[in-house]
mmCIF file of C-alpha atoms and ligand atoms in Angstrom:
data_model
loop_
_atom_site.group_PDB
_atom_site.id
_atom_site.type_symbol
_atom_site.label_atom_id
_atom_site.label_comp_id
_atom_site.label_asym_id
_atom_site.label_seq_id
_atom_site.Cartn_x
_atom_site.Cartn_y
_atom_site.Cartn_z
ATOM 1 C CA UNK A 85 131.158 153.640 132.783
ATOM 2 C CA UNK A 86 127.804 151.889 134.007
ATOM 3 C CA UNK A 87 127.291 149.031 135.673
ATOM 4 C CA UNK A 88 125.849 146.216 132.717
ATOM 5 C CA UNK A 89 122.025 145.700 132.717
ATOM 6 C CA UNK A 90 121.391 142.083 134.577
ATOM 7 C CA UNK A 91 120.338 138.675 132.917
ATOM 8 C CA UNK A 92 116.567 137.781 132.982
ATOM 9 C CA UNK A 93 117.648 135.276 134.983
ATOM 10 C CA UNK A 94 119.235 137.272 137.971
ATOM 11 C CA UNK A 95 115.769 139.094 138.103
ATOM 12 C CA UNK A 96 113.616 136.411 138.164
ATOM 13 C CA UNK A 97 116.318 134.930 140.901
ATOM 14 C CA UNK A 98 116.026 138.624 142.748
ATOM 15 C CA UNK A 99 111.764 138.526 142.032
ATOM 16 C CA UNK A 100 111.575 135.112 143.964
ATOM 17 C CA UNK A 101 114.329 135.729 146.621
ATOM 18 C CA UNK A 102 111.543 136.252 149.281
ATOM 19 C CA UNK A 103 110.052 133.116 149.523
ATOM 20 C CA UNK A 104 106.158 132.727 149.185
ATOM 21 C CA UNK A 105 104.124 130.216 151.814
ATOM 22 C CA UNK A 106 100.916 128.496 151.648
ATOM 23 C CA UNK A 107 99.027 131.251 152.731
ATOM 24 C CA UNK A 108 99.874 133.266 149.839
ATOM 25 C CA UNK A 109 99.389 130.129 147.698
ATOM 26 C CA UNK A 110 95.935 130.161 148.623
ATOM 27 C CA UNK A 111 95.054 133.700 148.018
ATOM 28 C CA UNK A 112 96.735 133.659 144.612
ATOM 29 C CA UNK A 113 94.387 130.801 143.888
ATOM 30 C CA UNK A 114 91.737 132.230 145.231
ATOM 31 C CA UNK A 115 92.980 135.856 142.613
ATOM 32 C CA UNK A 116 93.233 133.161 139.719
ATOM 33 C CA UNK A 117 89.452 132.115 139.965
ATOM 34 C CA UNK A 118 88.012 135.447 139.837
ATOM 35 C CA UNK A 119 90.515 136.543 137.183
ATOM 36 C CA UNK A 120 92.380 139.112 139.857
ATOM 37 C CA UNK A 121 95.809 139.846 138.672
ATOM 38 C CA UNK A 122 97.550 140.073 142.593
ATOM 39 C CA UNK A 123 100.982 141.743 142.782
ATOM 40 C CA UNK A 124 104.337 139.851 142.049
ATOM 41 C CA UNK A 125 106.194 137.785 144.340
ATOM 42 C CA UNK A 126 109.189 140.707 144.546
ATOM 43 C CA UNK A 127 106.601 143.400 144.468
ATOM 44 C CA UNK A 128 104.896 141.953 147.628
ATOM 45 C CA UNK A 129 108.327 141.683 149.793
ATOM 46 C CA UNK A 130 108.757 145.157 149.301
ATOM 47 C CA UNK A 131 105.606 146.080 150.193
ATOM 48 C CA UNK A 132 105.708 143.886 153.582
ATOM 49 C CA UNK A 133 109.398 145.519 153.465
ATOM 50 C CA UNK A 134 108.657 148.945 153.828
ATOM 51 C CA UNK A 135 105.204 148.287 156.444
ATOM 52 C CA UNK A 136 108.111 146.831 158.024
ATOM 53 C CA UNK A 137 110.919 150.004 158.363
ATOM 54 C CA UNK A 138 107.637 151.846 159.274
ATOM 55 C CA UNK A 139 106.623 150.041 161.568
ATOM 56 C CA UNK A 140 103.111 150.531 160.178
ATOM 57 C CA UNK A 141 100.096 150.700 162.922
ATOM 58 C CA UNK A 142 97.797 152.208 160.036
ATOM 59 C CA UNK A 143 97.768 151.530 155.858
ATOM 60 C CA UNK A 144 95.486 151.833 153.624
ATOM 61 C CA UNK A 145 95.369 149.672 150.492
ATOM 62 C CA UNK A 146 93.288 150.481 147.442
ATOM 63 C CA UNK A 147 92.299 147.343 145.758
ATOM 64 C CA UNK A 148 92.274 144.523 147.741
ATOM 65 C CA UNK A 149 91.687 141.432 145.538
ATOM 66 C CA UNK A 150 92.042 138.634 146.954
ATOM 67 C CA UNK A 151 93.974 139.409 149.771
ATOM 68 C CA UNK A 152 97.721 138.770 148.742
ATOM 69 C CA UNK A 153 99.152 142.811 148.746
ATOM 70 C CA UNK A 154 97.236 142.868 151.887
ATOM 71 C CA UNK A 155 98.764 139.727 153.376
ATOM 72 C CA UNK A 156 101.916 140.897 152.480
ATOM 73 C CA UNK A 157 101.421 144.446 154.343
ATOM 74 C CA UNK A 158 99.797 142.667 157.291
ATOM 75 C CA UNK A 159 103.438 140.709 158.027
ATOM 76 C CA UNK A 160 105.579 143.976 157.682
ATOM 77 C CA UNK A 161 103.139 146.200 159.833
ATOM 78 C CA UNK A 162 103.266 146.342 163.696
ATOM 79 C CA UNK A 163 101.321 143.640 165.196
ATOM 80 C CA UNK A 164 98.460 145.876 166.223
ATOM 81 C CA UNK A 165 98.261 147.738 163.280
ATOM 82 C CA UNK A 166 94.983 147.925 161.025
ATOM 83 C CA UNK A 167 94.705 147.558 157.448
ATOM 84 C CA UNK A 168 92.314 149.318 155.686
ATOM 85 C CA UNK A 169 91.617 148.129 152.050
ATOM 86 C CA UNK A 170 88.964 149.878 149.904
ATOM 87 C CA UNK A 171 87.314 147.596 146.313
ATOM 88 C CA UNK A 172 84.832 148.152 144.627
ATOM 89 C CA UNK A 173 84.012 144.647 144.179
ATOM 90 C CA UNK A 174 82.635 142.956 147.740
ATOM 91 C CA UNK A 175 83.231 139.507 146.796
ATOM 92 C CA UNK A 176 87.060 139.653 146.479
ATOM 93 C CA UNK A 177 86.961 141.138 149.715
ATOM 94 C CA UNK A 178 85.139 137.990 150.781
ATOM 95 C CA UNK A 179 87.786 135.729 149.746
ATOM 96 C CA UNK A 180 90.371 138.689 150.994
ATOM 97 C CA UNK A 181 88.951 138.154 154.168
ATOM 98 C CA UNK A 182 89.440 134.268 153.945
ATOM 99 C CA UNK A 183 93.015 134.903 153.266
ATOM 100 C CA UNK A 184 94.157 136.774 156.057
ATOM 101 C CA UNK A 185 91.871 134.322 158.748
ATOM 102 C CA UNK A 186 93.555 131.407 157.184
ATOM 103 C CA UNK A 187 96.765 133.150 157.705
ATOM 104 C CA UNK A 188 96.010 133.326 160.788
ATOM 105 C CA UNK A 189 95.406 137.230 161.503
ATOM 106 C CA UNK A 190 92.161 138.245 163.683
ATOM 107 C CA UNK A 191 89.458 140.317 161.539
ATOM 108 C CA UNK A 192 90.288 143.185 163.807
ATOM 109 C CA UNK A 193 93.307 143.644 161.971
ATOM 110 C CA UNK A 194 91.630 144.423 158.263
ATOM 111 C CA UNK A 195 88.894 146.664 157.784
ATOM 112 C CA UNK A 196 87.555 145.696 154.566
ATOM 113 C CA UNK A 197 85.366 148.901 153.123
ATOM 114 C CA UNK A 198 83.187 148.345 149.587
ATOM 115 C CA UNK A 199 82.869 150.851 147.369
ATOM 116 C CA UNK A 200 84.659 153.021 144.558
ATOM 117 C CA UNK A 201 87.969 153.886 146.210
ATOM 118 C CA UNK A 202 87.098 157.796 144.889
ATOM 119 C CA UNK A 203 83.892 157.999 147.071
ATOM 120 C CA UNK A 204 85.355 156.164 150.187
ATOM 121 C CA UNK A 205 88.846 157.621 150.651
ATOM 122 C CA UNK A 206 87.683 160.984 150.854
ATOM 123 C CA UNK A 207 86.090 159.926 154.069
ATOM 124 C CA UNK A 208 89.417 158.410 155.792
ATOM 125 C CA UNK A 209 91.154 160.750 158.573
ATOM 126 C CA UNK A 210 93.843 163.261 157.190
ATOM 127 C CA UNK A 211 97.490 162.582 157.978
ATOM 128 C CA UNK A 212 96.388 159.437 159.872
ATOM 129 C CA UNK A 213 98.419 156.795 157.616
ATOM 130 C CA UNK A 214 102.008 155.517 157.614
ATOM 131 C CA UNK A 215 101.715 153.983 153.973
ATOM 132 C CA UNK A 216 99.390 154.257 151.306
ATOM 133 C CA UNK A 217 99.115 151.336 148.555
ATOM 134 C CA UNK A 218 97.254 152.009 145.255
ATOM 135 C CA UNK A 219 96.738 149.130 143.124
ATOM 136 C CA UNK A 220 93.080 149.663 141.573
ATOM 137 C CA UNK A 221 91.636 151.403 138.578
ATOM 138 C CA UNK A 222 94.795 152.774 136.884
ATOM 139 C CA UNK A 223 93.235 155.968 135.035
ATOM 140 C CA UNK A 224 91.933 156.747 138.745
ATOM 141 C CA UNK A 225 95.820 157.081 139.887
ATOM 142 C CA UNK A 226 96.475 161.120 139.759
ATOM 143 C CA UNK A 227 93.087 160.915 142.212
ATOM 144 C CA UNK A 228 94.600 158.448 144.052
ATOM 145 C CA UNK A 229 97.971 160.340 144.307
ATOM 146 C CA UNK A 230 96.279 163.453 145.435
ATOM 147 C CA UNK A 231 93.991 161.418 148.500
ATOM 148 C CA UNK A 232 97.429 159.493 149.467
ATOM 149 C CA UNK A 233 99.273 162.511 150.066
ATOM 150 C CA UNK A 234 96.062 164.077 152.726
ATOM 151 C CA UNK A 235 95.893 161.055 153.792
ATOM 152 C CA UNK A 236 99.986 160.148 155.181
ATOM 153 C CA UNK A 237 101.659 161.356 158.255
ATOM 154 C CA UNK A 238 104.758 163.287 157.561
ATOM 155 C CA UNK A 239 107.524 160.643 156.469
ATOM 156 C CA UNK A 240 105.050 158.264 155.809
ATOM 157 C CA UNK A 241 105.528 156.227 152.394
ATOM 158 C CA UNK A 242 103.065 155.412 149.189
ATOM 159 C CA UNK A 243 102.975 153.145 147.188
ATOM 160 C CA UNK A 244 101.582 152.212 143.556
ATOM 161 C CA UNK A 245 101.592 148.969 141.610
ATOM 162 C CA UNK A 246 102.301 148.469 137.964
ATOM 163 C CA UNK A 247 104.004 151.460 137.514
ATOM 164 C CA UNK A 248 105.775 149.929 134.889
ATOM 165 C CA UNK A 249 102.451 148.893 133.047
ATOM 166 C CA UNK A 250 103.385 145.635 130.899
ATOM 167 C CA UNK A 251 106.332 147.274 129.682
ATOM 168 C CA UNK A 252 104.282 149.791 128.123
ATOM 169 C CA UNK A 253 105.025 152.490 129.829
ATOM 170 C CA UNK A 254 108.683 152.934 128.730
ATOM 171 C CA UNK A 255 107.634 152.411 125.223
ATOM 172 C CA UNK A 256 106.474 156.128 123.838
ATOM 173 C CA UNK A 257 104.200 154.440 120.872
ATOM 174 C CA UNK A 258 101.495 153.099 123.588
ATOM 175 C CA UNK A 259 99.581 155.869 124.119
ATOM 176 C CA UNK A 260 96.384 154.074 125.579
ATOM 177 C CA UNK A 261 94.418 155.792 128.830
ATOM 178 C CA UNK A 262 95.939 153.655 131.436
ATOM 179 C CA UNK A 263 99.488 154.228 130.257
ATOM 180 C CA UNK A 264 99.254 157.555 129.676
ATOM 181 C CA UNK A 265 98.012 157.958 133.188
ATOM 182 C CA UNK A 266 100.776 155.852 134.807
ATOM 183 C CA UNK A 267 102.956 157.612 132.960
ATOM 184 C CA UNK A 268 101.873 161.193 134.116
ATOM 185 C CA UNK A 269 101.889 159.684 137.789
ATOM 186 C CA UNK A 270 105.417 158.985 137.139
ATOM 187 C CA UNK A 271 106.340 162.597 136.242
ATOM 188 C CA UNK A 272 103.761 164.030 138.676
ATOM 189 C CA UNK A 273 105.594 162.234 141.898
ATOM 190 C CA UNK A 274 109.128 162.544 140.694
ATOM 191 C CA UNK A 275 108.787 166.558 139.929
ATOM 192 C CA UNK A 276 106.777 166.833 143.340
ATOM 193 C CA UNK A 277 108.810 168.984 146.015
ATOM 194 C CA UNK A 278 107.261 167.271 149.085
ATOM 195 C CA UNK A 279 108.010 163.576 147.680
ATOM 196 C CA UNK A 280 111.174 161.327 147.573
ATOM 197 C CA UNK A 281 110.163 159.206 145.058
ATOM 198 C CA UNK A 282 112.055 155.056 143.740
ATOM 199 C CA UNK A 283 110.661 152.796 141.093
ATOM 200 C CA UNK A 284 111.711 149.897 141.670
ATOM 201 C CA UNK A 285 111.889 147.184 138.791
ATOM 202 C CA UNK A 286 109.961 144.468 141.125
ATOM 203 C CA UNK A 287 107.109 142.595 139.343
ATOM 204 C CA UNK A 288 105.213 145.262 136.757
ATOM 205 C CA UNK A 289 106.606 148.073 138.737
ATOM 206 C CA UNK A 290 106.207 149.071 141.793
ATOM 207 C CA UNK A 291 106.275 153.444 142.600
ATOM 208 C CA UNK A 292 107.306 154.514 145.864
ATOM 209 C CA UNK A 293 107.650 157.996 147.675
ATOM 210 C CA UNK A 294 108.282 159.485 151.071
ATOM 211 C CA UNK A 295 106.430 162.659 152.370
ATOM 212 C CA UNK A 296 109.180 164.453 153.567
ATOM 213 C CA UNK A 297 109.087 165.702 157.045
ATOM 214 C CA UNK A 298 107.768 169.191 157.082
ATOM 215 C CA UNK A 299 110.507 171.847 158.664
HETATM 216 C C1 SAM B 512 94.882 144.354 140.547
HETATM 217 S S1 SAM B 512 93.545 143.956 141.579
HETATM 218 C C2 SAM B 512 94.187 144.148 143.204
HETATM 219 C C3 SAM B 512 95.055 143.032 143.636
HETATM 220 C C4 SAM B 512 95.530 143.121 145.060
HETATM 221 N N1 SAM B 512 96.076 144.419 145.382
HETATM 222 C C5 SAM B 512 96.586 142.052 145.316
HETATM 223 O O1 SAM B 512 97.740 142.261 144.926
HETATM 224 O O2 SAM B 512 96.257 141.016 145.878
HETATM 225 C C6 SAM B 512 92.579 145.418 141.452
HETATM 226 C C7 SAM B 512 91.386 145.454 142.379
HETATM 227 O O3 SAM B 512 90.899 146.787 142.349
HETATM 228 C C8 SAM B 512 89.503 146.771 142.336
HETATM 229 N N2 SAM B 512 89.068 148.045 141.736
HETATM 230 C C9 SAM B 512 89.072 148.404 140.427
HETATM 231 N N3 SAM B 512 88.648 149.662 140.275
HETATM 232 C C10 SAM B 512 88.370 150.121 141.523
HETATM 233 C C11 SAM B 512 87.865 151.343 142.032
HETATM 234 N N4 SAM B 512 87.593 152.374 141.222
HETATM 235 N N5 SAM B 512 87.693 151.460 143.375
HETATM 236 C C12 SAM B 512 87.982 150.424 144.205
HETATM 237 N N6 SAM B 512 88.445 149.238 143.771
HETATM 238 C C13 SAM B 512 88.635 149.083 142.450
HETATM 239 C C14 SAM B 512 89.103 145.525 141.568
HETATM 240 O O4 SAM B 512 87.822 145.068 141.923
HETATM 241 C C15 SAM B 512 90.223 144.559 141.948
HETATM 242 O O5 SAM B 512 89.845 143.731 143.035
#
């Protein structure tokens, strides 16, 4: 016998269990004016969650918006550790910026990089990061999977959003590019021999793996 699937209510009750502050107000705001779509409530808490088990001194994030995923990681990670965020688009990483100084976090503590996450990753340090967030172009994720697994320490985690794709994913009759490539990311990370993988049912999805520790 299995367990019954829960009430809508008892996950919207599990999405907002983590409470959201002002801070996080302001950079949702701040996503809402230049028509960002920033991660769920639940999907951010398990972000900060897991910086947090790290103990994170180095992430990177690929699309930063407006700062909330980022704001989230910054409060799990250690308190010296750096973020480094990667979008293409300069002015949300303005107003990212503005988030995490009105959060009260010193700019030392996010290097904000502009340009197409494909050209700039490449150019991050091998085997340098604890955790690896990818929430940018979605038909871009199999290159983002393969630069997030050069790029993590042994036992380090990543970490994609909407791996659940406005319920598209589970439904086999959407076949459009950005489903069909979170759904191949799916099946790439859960067959992979070097990754523990979860999806976890927070917000639109949210993929994540461990490298395992090499014997
Ligand atoms: C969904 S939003 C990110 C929201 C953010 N992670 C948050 O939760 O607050 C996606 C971001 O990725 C950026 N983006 C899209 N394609 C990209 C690419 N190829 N390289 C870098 N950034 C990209 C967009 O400009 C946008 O700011």
């Amino acid at each position: 016998m299995t367990t019954a699937p829960l009430s809508t209510p008892s996950w919207t009750h599990a999405e907002t269990y983590v409470a959201e502050d002002e801070a996080l107000a302001a950079g949702r705001a701040r996503a809402e004016e230049v028509g960002v779509t920033a991660i769920g409530q639940g999907g951010g808490a398990a972000l900060s969650f897991v910086a947090s088990v790290l103990e994170a001194r180095a992430v990177v994030e690929i699309g930063t918006g407006t700062g909330v995923s980022g704001l989230w990681l910054l409060r799990g990670m250690r308190p010296d550790g750096v973020l480094t965020t990667v979008d293409v688009e300069a002015e949300h990483q303005r107003l990212a910026r503005e988030t995490f100084t009105e959060a009260g976090f010193a700019p030392s503590r996010a290097r904000t990089i502009a340009g197409a996450a494909l050209d700039v990753l490449p150019r991050l340090t091998d085997g340098h990061y604890d955790l690896v967030f990818a929430d940018g172009d979605k038909v871009e994720y199999a290159a983002y999977l393969t630069e997030a697994l050069r790029l993590l320490r042994p036992g380090g985690v990543l970490a994609f959003d909407n791996a659940l794709w406005h319920d598209r994913v589970a439904d086999p009759s959407q076949r459009d590019p950005e489903t069909q490539a979170v759904r191949d990311l799916l099946a790439e990370v859960a067959a992979h021999d070097d990754l523990v993988p979860l999806l976890l049912p927070v917000g639109d999805g949210l993929l994540l793996a461990k490298k395992v520790w090499l014997p």
